[in-house]
Amino acid sequence: MTADSHLPSRDELEALSESGFALAIQLLSHHEDAADVVQDALRKLVHSGRYKAQKGSPLAWFLKVVRNSALDTLRQRRPNDDEALARLAATAPAPDIAVELEELAGIMRRQLEAMPVAQREIVLLRDFHDLSYTEIAEVLGIAPGTVMSRLHRARNELRKRMKKYLK
Amino acid sequence: MKHDCQETEPLISGYLDGELTQSDRQRVDLILEDCEQCSLAFAEMKKLRKGVGSLSFDQLTETEKSNMTKNATSGAGSNLGQFLAITGLILVYGVGACWLSWELITDAKFADTGDTKDKVPMFIRFGLPTLIGGVGILFFTVLFQRLKAAKTDKYTDVQF
């Protein structure tokens, strides 16, 4: 890529698609849907021509597009899909067996999936994607001052769900 | 340090993420030294944060990644092609249609030569320009609708 080009390089696009896919799969739990969402977001990124002309972080912009698109996909799904996820979460094994089987990560993933999307996404944006509070505010379209309290509420929810496994 | 755990708890998240001001950080340091409940919350949240950070999720295959990048960038070329085609069409159609309509309406050739063989029948003189005008209006209406739809696409408004 040339220095003055507004188009991202192939490596930059691949890095963005990896992060975007991670967020999409975390929200949608469906490989093809997540891939479609990322493909659309990449197209928007390339067509917008604003990759190098941005003020903030390109990753935050990209994740914002992925997130909005993933939420649209979630809305179009049948309402009982969320119930299916909740049922899936309820099938987590008992704590002692789980620890023995070293499935703590699996349990945490299921508990995250069972949480409301608004709480799940803020925890993942911070703890998995490692975004700053300013970037999280950009992705979620909220005031930066509200990120800390929202994140804390979401972490408390996860803490409550994982309480028996944290000892 | 005297404090209300409920009220100060959100600061624990900020502390964990290194997003507090120096004075708030010092305040949380003191709270964590004194308060068992806050200290437990901090320890558990730290553990959860580490756990979430090390989770693994389904990933894109190398082929999928490569295809996605290819599709996204090839789309940019087709967009440029679309832009050039529309611009060319507007120029050719706009200028050509106006010139042809003017020639027909004024029956320019007959006016020059005065030869009755060059005289254009009345229904063509006025019918063809009307047809050209109608098609032109339809084309531009659809084009403007498409442009308006593209502008109101909520994702294109996302700013960096």
Coordinates of C-alpha atoms in Angstrom, one line a residue:
Chain A
M1 CA 0.0 0.0 0.0
T2 CA 1.3 3.4 -0.8
A3 CA 1.7 6.0 2.0
D4 CA -1.0 8.3 0.7
S5 CA -3.5 5.6 -0.2
H6 CA -6.8 5.5 1.7
L7 CA -7.1 1.7 1.1
P8 CA -5.9 -0.7 3.7
S9 CA -3.2 -3.2 2.8
R10 CA -4.0 -6.9 2.5
D11 CA -2.4 -7.6 5.9
E12 CA -4.4 -4.9 7.5
L13 CA -7.6 -6.2 6.0
E14 CA -6.8 -9.7 7.2
A15 CA -6.0 -8.5 10.7
L16 CA -9.3 -6.6 10.8
S17 CA -11.2 -9.5 9.4
E18 CA -9.8 -11.7 12.2
S19 CA -10.9 -9.3 15.0
G20 CA -14.2 -8.6 13.3
F21 CA -14.9 -12.3 12.9
A22 CA -14.1 -12.9 16.6
L23 CA -16.6 -10.3 17.6
A24 CA -19.2 -11.5 15.1
I25 CA -18.9 -15.1 16.3
Q26 CA -19.1 -14.0 19.9
L27 CA -22.4 -12.3 19.2
L28 CA -23.9 -14.7 16.6
S29 CA -22.4 -18.1 17.6
H30 CA -22.8 -19.1 13.9
H31 CA -19.9 -19.4 11.5
E32 CA -21.6 -18.6 8.2
D33 CA -23.6 -15.7 9.6
A34 CA -20.4 -14.2 11.3
A35 CA -18.5 -14.6 8.0
D36 CA -21.2 -12.8 6.0
V37 CA -21.2 -10.0 8.5
V38 CA -17.4 -9.6 8.3
Q39 CA -17.5 -9.7 4.5
D40 CA -20.1 -6.9 4.4
A41 CA -18.0 -4.8 6.9
L42 CA -14.9 -5.3 4.8
R43 CA -16.7 -4.2 1.7
K44 CA -18.0 -1.1 3.5
L45 CA -14.5 -0.3 4.8
V46 CA -12.9 -0.6 1.3
H47 CA -15.8 1.4 -0.4
S48 CA -15.9 4.1 2.3
G49 CA -12.3 5.2 1.3
R50 CA -11.9 6.5 4.8
Y51 CA -9.6 4.0 6.2
K52 CA -6.6 6.4 6.4
A53 CA -8.6 9.5 6.8
Q54 CA -10.1 8.6 10.2
K55 CA -9.6 10.5 13.4
G56 CA -10.0 7.5 15.7
S57 CA -9.0 3.9 15.6
P58 CA -9.7 1.9 12.4
L59 CA -10.3 -1.2 14.5
A60 CA -13.0 0.6 16.6
W61 CA -14.7 1.8 13.4
F62 CA -14.5 -1.7 11.9
L63 CA -15.8 -3.4 15.0
K64 CA -18.6 -0.9 15.2
V65 CA -19.8 -1.8 11.6
V66 CA -19.4 -5.5 12.5
R67 CA -21.4 -5.1 15.7
N68 CA -24.2 -3.2 14.1
S69 CA -24.5 -5.7 11.3
A70 CA -24.4 -8.6 13.8
L71 CA -27.2 -7.0 15.8
D72 CA -29.3 -6.7 12.7
T73 CA -28.7 -10.4 12.0
L74 CA -29.7 -11.2 15.5
R75 CA -32.9 -9.2 15.2
Q76 CA -33.8 -11.1 12.0
R77 CA -33.4 -14.4 13.7
R78 CA -36.4 -16.2 15.3
P79 CA -37.0 -15.1 18.9
N80 CA -36.5 -18.5 20.3
D81 CA -32.8 -18.6 19.2
D82 CA -31.9 -16.8 22.4
E83 CA -33.9 -19.3 24.4
A84 CA -31.9 -22.0 22.7
L85 CA -28.7 -20.4 23.8
A86 CA -30.0 -20.0 27.4
R87 CA -30.9 -23.8 27.3
L88 CA -27.4 -24.5 26.1
A89 CA -26.0 -22.5 29.0
A90 CA -28.1 -24.4 31.4
T91 CA -26.5 -27.7 30.3
A92 CA -23.2 -26.7 31.9
P93 CA -21.9 -29.6 34.0
A94 CA -21.7 -29.4 37.8
P95 CA -18.7 -27.5 39.2
D96 CA -16.6 -30.4 40.5
I97 CA -17.0 -32.4 37.3
A98 CA -16.3 -29.3 35.2
V99 CA -13.0 -28.5 37.0
E100 CA -12.0 -32.1 36.7
L101 CA -12.6 -32.0 33.0
E102 CA -10.8 -28.7 32.7
E103 CA -13.9 -27.2 31.1
L104 CA -13.8 -23.9 32.9
A105 CA -13.2 -22.0 29.6
G106 CA -16.1 -23.8 28.0
I107 CA -18.4 -22.9 31.0
M108 CA -17.3 -19.3 30.9
R109 CA -18.1 -19.2 27.1
R110 CA -21.5 -20.6 27.7
Q111 CA -22.3 -18.3 30.5
L112 CA -21.2 -15.3 28.3
E113 CA -23.4 -16.6 25.6
A114 CA -26.3 -16.8 28.0
M115 CA -25.9 -13.2 29.1
P116 CA -27.8 -10.4 27.4
V117 CA -26.0 -9.2 24.3
A118 CA -25.4 -5.7 25.7
Q119 CA -23.5 -7.1 28.7
R120 CA -21.7 -9.8 26.7
E121 CA -20.4 -7.4 24.1
I122 CA -19.0 -4.9 26.5
V123 CA -17.1 -7.6 28.5
L124 CA -15.7 -9.1 25.4
L125 CA -14.7 -5.7 23.8
R126 CA -12.7 -4.9 26.9
D127 CA -11.3 -8.3 28.1
F128 CA -11.0 -10.2 24.8
H129 CA -10.5 -7.5 22.2
D130 CA -8.5 -5.3 24.7
L131 CA -10.2 -2.0 23.6
S132 CA -9.8 1.1 25.7
Y133 CA -12.8 2.8 27.2
T134 CA -12.7 5.4 24.5
E135 CA -12.7 2.8 21.8
I136 CA -15.5 0.8 23.5
A137 CA -17.6 4.0 23.6
E138 CA -17.0 4.5 19.8
V139 CA -18.0 0.9 19.0
L140 CA -21.1 1.0 21.1
G141 CA -22.0 4.6 20.3
I142 CA -22.3 5.6 23.9
A143 CA -20.7 8.3 26.1
P144 CA -17.2 7.4 27.2
G145 CA -18.2 8.3 30.8
T146 CA -20.8 5.5 30.9
V147 CA -18.4 2.7 29.8
M148 CA -17.0 2.0 33.3
S149 CA -20.3 1.6 35.0
R150 CA -21.8 -0.5 32.2
L151 CA -18.7 -2.7 32.1
H152 CA -18.8 -3.1 35.8
R153 CA -22.5 -4.2 35.8
A154 CA -21.7 -6.7 33.0
R155 CA -18.7 -8.1 34.9
N156 CA -20.8 -8.4 38.0
E157 CA -23.3 -10.4 36.1
L158 CA -20.6 -12.7 34.8
R159 CA -19.1 -12.9 38.3
K160 CA -22.5 -13.9 39.7
R161 CA -22.9 -16.6 37.0
M162 CA -19.4 -17.9 37.5
K163 CA -19.4 -17.6 41.4
K164 CA -19.3 -21.3 42.1
Y165 CA -16.4 -21.9 39.7
L166 CA -14.2 -19.0 41.0
K167 CA -13.2 -20.6 44.3
Chain B
M1 CA -11.2 3.8 54.7
K2 CA -14.9 4.5 55.1
H3 CA -16.9 4.0 51.9
D4 CA -20.0 2.6 50.4
C5 CA -19.1 -0.6 48.6
Q6 CA -22.0 -0.4 46.1
E7 CA -21.0 3.1 45.2
T8 CA -17.3 2.6 44.8
E9 CA -17.4 -0.8 43.2
P10 CA -17.5 0.4 39.6
L11 CA -14.2 2.0 40.3
I12 CA -12.8 -1.5 40.7
S13 CA -13.4 -2.1 37.0
G14 CA -11.7 1.1 36.1
Y15 CA -8.8 0.2 38.4
L16 CA -8.5 -3.2 36.8
D17 CA -8.4 -1.7 33.4
G18 CA -5.9 1.1 34.2
E19 CA -8.5 3.7 33.3
L20 CA -8.7 5.7 36.5
T21 CA -7.2 9.1 37.3
Q22 CA -4.3 9.1 39.8
S23 CA -6.5 10.3 42.7
D24 CA -9.2 7.6 42.0
R25 CA -6.4 5.0 41.8
Q26 CA -5.1 6.0 45.2
R27 CA -8.6 5.9 46.6
V28 CA -9.1 2.4 45.3
D29 CA -5.7 1.3 46.7
L30 CA -6.8 2.4 50.1
I31 CA -10.2 0.7 49.8
L32 CA -8.7 -2.6 48.6
E33 CA -6.4 -2.5 51.7
D34 CA -9.3 -2.1 54.1
C35 CA -12.4 -3.6 52.6
E36 CA -12.7 -7.4 52.4
Q37 CA -15.8 -7.3 50.1
C38 CA -14.2 -4.9 47.6
S39 CA -10.9 -6.8 47.7
L40 CA -12.8 -10.1 46.9
A41 CA -14.7 -8.4 44.1
F42 CA -11.3 -7.2 42.7
A43 CA -9.7 -10.6 42.9
E44 CA -12.6 -12.4 41.3
M45 CA -12.9 -9.8 38.5
K46 CA -9.2 -10.0 37.8
K47 CA -9.6 -13.8 37.5
L48 CA -12.6 -13.4 35.2
R49 CA -10.8 -10.8 33.1
K50 CA -7.9 -13.1 32.6
G51 CA -10.3 -16.0 31.8
V52 CA -12.3 -14.0 29.2
G53 CA -9.0 -12.8 27.6
S54 CA -7.8 -16.4 27.1
L55 CA -11.0 -17.8 25.7
S56 CA -10.8 -19.3 22.2
F57 CA -13.5 -18.9 19.7
D58 CA -14.2 -20.3 16.2
Q59 CA -11.9 -18.7 13.7
L60 CA -11.8 -18.0 10.0
T61 CA -9.8 -20.4 7.9
E62 CA -6.9 -19.1 5.8
T63 CA -9.0 -19.6 2.6
E64 CA -12.0 -17.8 4.0
K65 CA -9.8 -14.9 5.1
S66 CA -8.1 -14.7 1.7
N67 CA -11.4 -14.9 -0.2
M68 CA -12.9 -12.2 2.0
T69 CA -10.0 -9.8 1.3
K70 CA -10.2 -10.6 -2.4
N71 CA -14.0 -10.0 -2.6
A72 CA -13.8 -6.8 -0.6
T73 CA -11.1 -5.2 -2.8
S74 CA -12.5 -6.5 -6.1
G75 CA -15.7 -4.8 -5.2
A76 CA -13.9 -1.5 -5.1
G77 CA -13.0 -1.9 -8.8
S78 CA -16.5 -2.7 -9.8
N79 CA -17.6 0.4 -7.9
L80 CA -15.2 2.6 -9.9
G81 CA -16.5 0.9 -13.1
Q82 CA -20.1 1.6 -12.0
F83 CA -19.2 5.3 -11.4
L84 CA -17.5 5.7 -14.8
A85 CA -20.3 3.9 -16.6
I86 CA -22.9 6.2 -15.0
T87 CA -20.9 9.3 -15.7
G88 CA -20.4 8.3 -19.4
L89 CA -24.1 7.4 -19.7
I90 CA -25.2 10.7 -18.3
L91 CA -22.9 12.6 -20.7
V92 CA -23.8 10.6 -23.8
Y93 CA -27.5 10.3 -23.0
G94 CA -27.8 13.9 -21.8
V95 CA -25.9 15.6 -24.7
G96 CA -26.9 13.1 -27.4
A97 CA -30.6 13.1 -26.4
C98 CA -30.8 16.9 -26.3
W99 CA -29.1 17.2 -29.7
L100 CA -31.2 14.6 -31.3
S101 CA -34.4 16.0 -29.9
W102 CA -33.5 19.5 -31.0
E103 CA -32.7 18.2 -34.6
L104 CA -36.1 16.4 -34.7
I105 CA -38.3 19.1 -33.3
T106 CA -36.8 21.8 -35.5
D107 CA -36.6 19.4 -38.4
A108 CA -33.1 20.8 -39.1
K109 CA -32.3 18.8 -42.2
F110 CA -35.5 19.7 -44.0
A111 CA -34.9 23.3 -43.0
D112 CA -31.4 23.2 -44.6
T113 CA -32.2 21.4 -47.8
G114 CA -35.9 22.1 -48.3
D115 CA -36.1 18.7 -49.9
T116 CA -39.4 17.0 -48.9
K117 CA -37.5 13.6 -48.8
D118 CA -35.7 15.0 -45.7
K119 CA -38.9 16.0 -44.0
V120 CA -39.4 13.9 -40.8
P121 CA -43.0 12.8 -40.1
M122 CA -44.7 14.7 -37.4
F123 CA -45.2 11.7 -35.0
I124 CA -41.5 11.0 -35.1
R125 CA -40.6 14.7 -34.7
F126 CA -42.5 15.0 -31.4
G127 CA -42.9 11.3 -30.4
L128 CA -39.2 10.4 -30.3
P129 CA -38.2 13.4 -28.1
T130 CA -41.1 12.6 -25.8
L131 CA -39.9 9.0 -25.5
I132 CA -36.3 10.1 -24.9
G133 CA -37.4 12.5 -22.3
G134 CA -39.6 9.9 -20.5
V135 CA -36.8 7.3 -20.5
G136 CA -34.4 9.9 -19.2
I137 CA -36.7 11.0 -16.4
L138 CA -37.3 7.3 -15.4
F139 CA -33.5 6.6 -15.4
F140 CA -32.6 9.7 -13.3
T141 CA -35.5 9.0 -10.8
V142 CA -34.2 5.5 -10.2
L143 CA -30.6 6.7 -10.0
F144 CA -31.5 9.4 -7.4
Q145 CA -33.4 6.8 -5.4
R146 CA -30.4 4.5 -5.4
L147 CA -28.1 7.4 -4.4
K148 CA -30.5 8.5 -1.6
A149 CA -30.7 4.9 -0.3
A150 CA -26.9 4.7 -0.3
K151 CA -26.6 7.9 1.6
T152 CA -29.2 6.9 4.3
D153 CA -27.4 3.5 4.8
K154 CA -26.7 3.8 8.5
Y155 CA -23.3 2.1 8.2
T156 CA -22.0 4.6 5.7
D157 CA -22.6 7.3 8.4
V158 CA -20.3 5.6 10.8
Q159 CA -17.5 8.1 11.4
F160 CA -13.9 7.3 12.4

